[in-house]
Coordinates of C-alpha atoms and ligand atoms in Angstrom, one line a residue:
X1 CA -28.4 90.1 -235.0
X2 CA -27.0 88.2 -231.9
X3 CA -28.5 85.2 -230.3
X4 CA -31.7 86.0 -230.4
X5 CA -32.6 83.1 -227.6
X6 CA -30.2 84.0 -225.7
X7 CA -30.9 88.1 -225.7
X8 CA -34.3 87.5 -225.1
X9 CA -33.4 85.6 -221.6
X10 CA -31.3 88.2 -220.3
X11 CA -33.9 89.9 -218.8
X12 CA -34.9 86.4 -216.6
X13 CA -31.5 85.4 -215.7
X14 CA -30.4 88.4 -214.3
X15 CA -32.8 88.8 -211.5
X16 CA -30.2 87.4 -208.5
X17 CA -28.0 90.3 -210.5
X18 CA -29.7 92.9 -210.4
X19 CA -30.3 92.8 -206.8
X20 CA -26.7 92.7 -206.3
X21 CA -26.4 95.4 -208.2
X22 CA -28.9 97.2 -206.5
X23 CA -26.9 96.0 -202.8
X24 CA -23.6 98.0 -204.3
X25 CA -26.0 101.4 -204.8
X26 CA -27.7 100.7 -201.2
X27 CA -24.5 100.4 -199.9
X28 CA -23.0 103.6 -201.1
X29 CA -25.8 105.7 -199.6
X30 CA -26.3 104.1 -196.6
X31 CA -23.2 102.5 -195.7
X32 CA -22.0 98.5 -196.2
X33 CA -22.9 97.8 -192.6
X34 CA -26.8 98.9 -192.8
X35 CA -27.5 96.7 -196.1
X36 CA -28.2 92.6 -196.2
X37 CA -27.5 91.6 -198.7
X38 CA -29.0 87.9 -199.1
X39 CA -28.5 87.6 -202.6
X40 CA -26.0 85.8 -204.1
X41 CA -24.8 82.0 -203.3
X42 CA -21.3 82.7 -202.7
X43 CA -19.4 81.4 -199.9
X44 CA -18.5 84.3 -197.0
X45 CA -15.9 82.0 -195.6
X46 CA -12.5 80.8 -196.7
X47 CA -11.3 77.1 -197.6
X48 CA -10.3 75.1 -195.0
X49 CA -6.7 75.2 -194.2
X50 CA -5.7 72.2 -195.6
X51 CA -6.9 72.8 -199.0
X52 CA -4.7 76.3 -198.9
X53 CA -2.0 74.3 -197.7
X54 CA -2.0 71.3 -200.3
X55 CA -2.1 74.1 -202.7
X56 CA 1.4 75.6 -201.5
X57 CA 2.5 72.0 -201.2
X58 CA 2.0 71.5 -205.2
X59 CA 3.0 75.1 -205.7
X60 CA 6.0 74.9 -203.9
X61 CA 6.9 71.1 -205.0
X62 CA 8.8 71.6 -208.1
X63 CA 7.3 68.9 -209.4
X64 CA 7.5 68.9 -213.3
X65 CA 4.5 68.5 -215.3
X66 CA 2.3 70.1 -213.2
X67 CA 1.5 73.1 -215.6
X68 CA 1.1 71.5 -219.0
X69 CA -1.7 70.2 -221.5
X70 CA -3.2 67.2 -220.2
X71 CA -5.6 64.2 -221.1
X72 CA -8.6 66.5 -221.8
X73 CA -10.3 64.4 -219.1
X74 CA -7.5 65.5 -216.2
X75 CA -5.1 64.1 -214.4
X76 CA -5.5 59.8 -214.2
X77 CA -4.2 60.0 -210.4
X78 CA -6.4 62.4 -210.0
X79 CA -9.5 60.6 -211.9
X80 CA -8.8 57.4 -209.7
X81 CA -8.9 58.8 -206.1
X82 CA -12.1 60.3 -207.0
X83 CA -13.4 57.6 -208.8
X84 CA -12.5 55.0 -205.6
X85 CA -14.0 57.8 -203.4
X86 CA -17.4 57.5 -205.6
X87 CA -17.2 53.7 -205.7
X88 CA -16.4 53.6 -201.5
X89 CA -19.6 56.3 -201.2
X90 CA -21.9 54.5 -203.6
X91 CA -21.1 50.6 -204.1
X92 CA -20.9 51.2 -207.6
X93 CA -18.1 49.8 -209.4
X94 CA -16.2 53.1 -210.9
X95 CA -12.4 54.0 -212.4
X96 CA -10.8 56.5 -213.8
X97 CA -11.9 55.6 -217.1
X98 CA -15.7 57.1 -215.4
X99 CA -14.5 60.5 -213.9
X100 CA -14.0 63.8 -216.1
X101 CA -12.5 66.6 -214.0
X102 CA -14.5 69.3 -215.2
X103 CA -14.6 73.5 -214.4
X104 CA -16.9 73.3 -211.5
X105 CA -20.7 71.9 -211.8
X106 CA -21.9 74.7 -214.5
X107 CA -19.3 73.3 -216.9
X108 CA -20.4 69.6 -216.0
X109 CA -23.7 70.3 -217.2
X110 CA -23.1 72.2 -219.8
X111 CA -20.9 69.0 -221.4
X112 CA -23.2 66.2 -220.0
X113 CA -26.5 67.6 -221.8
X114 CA -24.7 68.7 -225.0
X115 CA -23.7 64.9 -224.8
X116 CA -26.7 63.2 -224.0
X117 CA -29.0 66.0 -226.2
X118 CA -30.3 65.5 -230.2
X119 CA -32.4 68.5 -231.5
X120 CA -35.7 68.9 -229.8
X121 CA -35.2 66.2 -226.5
X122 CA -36.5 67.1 -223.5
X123 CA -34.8 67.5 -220.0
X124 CA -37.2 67.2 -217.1
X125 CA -36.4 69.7 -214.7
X126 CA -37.7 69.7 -210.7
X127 CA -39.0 73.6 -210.0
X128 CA -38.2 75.5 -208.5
X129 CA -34.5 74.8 -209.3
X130 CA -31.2 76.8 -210.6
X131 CA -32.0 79.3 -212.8
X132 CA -29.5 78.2 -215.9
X133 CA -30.8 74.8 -215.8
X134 CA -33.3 76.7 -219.1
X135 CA -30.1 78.2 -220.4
X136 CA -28.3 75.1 -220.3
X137 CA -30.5 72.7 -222.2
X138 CA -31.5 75.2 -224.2
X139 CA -28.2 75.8 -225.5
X140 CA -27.4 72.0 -226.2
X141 CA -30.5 72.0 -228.4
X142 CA -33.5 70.4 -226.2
X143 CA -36.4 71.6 -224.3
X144 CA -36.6 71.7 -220.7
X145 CA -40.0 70.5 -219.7
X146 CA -40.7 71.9 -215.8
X147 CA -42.5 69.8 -213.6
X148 CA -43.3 71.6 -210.3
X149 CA -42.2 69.4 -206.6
X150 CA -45.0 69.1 -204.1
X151 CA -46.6 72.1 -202.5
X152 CA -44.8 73.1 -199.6
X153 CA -42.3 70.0 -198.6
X154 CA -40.7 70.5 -202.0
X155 CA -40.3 66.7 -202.3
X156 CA -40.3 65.4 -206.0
X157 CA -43.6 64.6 -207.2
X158 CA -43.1 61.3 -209.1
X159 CA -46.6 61.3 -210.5
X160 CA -46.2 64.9 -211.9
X161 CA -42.7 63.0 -213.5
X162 CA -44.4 60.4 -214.7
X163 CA -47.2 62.2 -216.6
X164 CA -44.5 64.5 -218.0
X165 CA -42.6 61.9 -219.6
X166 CA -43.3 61.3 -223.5
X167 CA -41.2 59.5 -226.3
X168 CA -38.7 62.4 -226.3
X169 CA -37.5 62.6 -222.8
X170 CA -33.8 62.4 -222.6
X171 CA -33.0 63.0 -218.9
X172 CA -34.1 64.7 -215.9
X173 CA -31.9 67.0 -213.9
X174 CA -32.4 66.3 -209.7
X175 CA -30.3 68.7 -207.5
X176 CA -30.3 67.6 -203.6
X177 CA -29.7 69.6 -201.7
X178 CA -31.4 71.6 -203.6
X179 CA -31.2 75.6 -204.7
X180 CA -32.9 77.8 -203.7
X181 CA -34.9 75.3 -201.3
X182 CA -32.2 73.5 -199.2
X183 CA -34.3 70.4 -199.2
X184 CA -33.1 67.1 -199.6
X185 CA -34.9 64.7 -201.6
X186 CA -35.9 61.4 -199.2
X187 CA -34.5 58.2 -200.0
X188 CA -38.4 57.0 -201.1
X189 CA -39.2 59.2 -203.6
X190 CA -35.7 59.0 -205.4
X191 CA -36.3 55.1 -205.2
X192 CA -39.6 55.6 -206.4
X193 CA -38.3 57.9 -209.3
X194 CA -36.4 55.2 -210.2
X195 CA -38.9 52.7 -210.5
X196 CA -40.8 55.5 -212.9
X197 CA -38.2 56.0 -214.6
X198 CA -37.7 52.1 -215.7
X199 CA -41.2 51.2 -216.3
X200 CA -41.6 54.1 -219.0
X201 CA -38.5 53.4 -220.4
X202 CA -39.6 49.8 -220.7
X203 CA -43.2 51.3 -222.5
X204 CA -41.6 53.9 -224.4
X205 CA -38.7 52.0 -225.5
X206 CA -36.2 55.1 -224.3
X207 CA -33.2 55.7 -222.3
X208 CA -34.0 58.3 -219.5
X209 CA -30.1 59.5 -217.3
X210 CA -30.4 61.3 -214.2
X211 CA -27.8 64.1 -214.0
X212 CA -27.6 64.7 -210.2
X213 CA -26.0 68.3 -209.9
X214 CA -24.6 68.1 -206.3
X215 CA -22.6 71.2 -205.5
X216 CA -24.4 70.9 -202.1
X217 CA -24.1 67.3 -201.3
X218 CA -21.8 67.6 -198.1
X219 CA -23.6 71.2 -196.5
X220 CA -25.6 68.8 -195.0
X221 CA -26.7 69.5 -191.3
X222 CA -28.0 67.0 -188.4
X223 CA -26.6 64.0 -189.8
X224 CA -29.5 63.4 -192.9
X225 CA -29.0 61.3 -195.5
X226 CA -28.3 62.2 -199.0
X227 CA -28.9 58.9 -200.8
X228 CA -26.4 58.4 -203.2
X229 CA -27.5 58.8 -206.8
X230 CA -25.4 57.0 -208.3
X231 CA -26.5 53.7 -206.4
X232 CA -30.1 54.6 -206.8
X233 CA -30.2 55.3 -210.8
X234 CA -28.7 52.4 -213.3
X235 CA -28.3 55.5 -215.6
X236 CA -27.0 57.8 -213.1
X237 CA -24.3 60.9 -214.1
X238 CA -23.3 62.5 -211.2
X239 CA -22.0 65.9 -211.1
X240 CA -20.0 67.6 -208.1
X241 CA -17.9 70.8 -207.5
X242 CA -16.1 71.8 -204.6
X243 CA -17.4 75.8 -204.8
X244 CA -19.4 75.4 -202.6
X245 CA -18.1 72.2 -199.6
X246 CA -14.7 74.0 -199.8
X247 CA -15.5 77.5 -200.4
X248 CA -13.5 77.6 -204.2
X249 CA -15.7 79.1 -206.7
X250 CA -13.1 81.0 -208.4
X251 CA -11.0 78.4 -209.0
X252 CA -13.8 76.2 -211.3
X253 CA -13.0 72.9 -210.2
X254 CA -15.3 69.9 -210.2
X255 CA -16.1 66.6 -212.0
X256 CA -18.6 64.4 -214.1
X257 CA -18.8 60.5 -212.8
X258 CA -20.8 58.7 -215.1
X259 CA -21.8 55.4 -213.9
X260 CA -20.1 52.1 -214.4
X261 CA -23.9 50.7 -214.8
X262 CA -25.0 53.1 -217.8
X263 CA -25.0 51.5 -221.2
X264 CA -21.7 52.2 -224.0
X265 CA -20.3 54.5 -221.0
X266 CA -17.6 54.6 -222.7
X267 CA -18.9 56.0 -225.6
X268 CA -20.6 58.6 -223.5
X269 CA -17.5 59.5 -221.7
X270 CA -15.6 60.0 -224.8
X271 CA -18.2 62.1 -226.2
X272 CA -18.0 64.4 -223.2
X273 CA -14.0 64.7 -223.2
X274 CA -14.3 66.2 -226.5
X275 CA -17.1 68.2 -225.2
X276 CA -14.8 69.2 -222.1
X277 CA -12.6 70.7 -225.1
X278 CA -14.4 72.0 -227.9
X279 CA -17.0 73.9 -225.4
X280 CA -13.7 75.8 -224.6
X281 CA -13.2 74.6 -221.3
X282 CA -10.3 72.0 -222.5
X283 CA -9.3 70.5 -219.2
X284 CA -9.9 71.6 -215.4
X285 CA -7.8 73.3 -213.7
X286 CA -4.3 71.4 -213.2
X287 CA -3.3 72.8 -209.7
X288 CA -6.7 73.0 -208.1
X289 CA -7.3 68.9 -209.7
X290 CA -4.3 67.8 -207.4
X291 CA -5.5 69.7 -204.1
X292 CA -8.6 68.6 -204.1
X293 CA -7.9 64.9 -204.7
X294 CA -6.1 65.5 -201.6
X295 CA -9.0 67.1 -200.0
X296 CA -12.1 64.7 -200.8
X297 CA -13.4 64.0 -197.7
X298 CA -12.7 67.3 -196.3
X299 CA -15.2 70.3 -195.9
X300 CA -16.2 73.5 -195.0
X301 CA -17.1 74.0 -191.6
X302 CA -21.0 73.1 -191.6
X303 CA -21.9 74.1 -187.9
X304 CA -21.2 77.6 -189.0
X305 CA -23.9 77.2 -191.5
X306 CA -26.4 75.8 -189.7
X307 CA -25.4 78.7 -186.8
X308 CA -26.8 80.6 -189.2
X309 CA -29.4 78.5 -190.7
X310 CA -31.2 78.7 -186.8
X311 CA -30.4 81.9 -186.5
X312 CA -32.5 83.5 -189.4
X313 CA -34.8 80.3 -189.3
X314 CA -36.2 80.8 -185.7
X315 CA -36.2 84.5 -186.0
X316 CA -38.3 84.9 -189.5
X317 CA -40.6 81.6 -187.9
X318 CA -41.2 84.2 -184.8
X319 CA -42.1 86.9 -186.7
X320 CA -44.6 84.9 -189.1
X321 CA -42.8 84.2 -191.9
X322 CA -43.6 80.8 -193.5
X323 CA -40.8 78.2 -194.4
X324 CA -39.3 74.3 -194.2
X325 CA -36.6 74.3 -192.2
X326 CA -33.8 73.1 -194.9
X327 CA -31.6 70.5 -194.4
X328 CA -28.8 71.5 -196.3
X329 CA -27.1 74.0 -199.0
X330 CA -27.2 77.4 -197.1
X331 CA -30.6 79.2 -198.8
X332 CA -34.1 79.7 -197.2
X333 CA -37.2 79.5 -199.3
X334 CA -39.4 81.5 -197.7
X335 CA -42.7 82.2 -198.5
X336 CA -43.7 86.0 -199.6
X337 CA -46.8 87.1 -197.7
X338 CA -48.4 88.2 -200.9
X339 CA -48.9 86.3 -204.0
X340 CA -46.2 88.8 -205.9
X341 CA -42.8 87.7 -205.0
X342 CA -41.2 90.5 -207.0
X343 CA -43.5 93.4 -205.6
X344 CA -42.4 91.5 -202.1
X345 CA -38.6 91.4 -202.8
X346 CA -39.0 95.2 -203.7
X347 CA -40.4 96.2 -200.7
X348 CA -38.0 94.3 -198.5
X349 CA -35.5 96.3 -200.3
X350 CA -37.0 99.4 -199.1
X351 CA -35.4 98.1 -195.3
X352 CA -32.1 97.4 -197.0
X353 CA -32.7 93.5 -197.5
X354 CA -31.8 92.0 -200.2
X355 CA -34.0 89.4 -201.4
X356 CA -34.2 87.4 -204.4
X357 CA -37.5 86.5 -205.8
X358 CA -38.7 83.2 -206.2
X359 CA -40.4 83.5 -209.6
X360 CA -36.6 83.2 -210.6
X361 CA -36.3 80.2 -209.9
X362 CA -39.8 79.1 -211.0
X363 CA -41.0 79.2 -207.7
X364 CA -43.2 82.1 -207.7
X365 CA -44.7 83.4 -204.4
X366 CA -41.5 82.4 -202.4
X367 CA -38.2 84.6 -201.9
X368 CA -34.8 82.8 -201.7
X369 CA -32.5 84.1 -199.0
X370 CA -29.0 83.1 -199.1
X371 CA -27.2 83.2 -195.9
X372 CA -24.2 81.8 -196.8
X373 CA -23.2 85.7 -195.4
X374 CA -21.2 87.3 -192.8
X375 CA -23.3 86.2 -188.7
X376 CA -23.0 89.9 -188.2
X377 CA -24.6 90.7 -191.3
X378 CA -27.7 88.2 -190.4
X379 CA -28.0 89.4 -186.4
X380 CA -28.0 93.0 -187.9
X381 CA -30.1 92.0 -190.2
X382 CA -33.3 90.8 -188.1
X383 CA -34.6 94.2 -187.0
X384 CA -35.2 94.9 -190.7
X385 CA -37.0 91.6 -191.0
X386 CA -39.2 92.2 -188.2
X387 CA -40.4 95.6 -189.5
X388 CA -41.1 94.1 -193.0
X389 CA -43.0 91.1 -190.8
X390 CA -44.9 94.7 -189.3
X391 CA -45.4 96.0 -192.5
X392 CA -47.5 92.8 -194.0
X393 CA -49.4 92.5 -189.9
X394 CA -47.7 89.2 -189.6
X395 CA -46.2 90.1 -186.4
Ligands
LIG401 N1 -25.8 74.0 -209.7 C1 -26.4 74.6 -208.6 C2 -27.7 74.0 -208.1 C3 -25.9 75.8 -208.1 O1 -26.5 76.4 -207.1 C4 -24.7 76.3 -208.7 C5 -24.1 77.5 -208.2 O2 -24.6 78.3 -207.4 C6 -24.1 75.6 -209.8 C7 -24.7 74.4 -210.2 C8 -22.9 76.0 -210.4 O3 -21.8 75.8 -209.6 P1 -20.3 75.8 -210.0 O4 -19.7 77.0 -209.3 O5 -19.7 74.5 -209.5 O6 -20.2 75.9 -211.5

């Protein structure tokens, strides 16, 4: 009767859910303070003050304007300073005329593969990655075609890519820092991506785009390099939100910049404004446009990530837990001590941790911890880890 693609995933996508569903029962039998809950990716702290204050600057202004139908693409002043923020990041040429603000990074990639998609194209997709990526493409009428990243460093395997590529391959989807990993992809393998990606489009006679999805591209600890996408990949469409570098999920903000370099961009950008609108998102927010063009090089505060990061890092590495130390976003992959992740996850749950599997995220045999939490939650937190370390004779 309904969907019937779309009912038929309900069951997969709601796996980071139901375990915080199962954190709000936990908690009203044992109390919010003795349940960690590691489950869901959304920022414990606030924006940074001067992203609440911009906000009552434009609120309190007066200026006219600010609160009406726009250019489906957002506001041009707005479009420029990010678009001269891009070019000043990247060394690619970029204007207004290349930036859409879009409703956060979900709503980006939701309009940029309905754009790019004909029936039946495929979308190379890096696992393990976000779990909608499936949803997504799916929805815009092509077939995501998983490739997995190498064993263990989570790096992209760019012979995997290659072999994966046929006649039908629209784009592939990278995400660095990536989710659920935290691991950045190295300068050399994007640059040898590239290099993939141009000879088989020379063979084939196709165009292949890169959507980066970057949501995580400035929680970045210990000064490592994200190389920029958008310099790397001639066909590059680079998508950003501030949910998670200034803590505004809510408020479904972010922005598509499509590169200068790509082929008829302006035809692909126009597409995607209409896109913007007839998906039923119409334009980004108005308010939340202006503060964060004010806000672009600000962000969250990342030492109180990586506080955390160390802390949950060196304790589950004590207690025998297996995992790369990430080098950005705020989510540890850690690998599950048996080859079930799910059977794993459940039985963390019976010490009041929340975990959520990694078969998820097509990364069975790993769990993904999010500590993007309350410190207090993670140092009360460790004793539970340590027993469920006991319980598998790792420690
Ligand atoms: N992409 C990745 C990799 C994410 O982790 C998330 C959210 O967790 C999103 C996209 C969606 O983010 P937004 O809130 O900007 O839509």
């Amino acid at each position: 009767m309904f969907n019937k693609k779309l009912v038929e995933g309900l069951g997969k996508s709601s796996m980071i859910r139901a375990m915080f569903e199962e954190g709000a029962r936990l908690k009203k039998i044992y109390g919010d303070d003795k349940v960690y809950d590691f489950s869901l990716g959304n920022p414990e702290v606030e924006p940074p003050a001067e992203v609440i204050d911009t906000l009552k600057k434009y609120v309190n202004s007066g200026e006219e304007g600010l609160h009406k139908y726009m250019n489906n693409a957002g506001f041009p002043d707005v479009r420029q300073k990010v678009a001269a923020y891009l070019q000043e990041k990247s060394g690619v040429s970029l204007d207004e005329n290349n930036i859409i603000m879009v409703c956060g990074a979900a709503a980006g990639l939701n309009v940029a593969l309905k754009a790019l998609l004909n029936p039946g194209e495929e979308v190379i997709v890096l696992a393990p990655f976000f779990v909608e990526y499936g949803t997504y493409i799916e929805q815009a009428g092509g077939k995501a075609v998983i490739v997995n990243t190498i064993k263990d460093s989570f790096q992209i395997d760019v012979d995997a890519v290659e072999e994966a590529i046929t006649d039908k391959t629209k784009a592939i989807i990278i995400n660095s820092p990536n989710n659920p990993t935290g691991v950045i992809y190295d300068r050399e393998s994007l640059e040898r991506l590239n290099k993939v990606l141009e000879k088989k489009e020379a063979e084939l006679g196709i165009s292949i785009f890169v959507i980066s999805d970057e949501p995580y591209v400035s929680l970045v600890y210990d000064g490592i390099e994200v190389p920029s996408t958008l310099s790397v990949f001639k066909k590059s469409i680079s998508i950003n939100s501030f949910s998670k570098s200034l803590a505004l999920p809510g408020e479904r903000i972010g922005y598509i910049a499509a590169s200068s370099r790509i082929p008829e961009v302006e035809t692909l950008i126009s597409v995607m404004i209409t896109l913007n609108r007839t998906l039923g998102f119409v334009n980004a927010p108005s308010l939340f446009q202006k503060v964060i063009a004010d806000n672009l090089e600000v962000a969250v505060d990342t030492e109180s990530y990586k506080k955390k990061r160390d802390l949950l890092y060196n304790h589950l590495t004590k207690i025998g837990f297996k995992c790369i130390k990430p080098d950005g976003a705020f989510y540890l992959f850690v690998k599950a001590p048996i080859e079930d992740d799910i059977a794993f996850c459940k039985a963390a749950a019976k010490y009041n941790l929340l975990l959520v599997p990694g078969s998820g995220f097509k990364g069975p045999g790993y769990v993904r911890i999010a500590y993007c939490t309350d410190i207090k939650m993670i140092e009360r937190s460790l004793e539970a880890f340590t027993k469920l370390a006991q319980e598998y004779g790792l420690s």
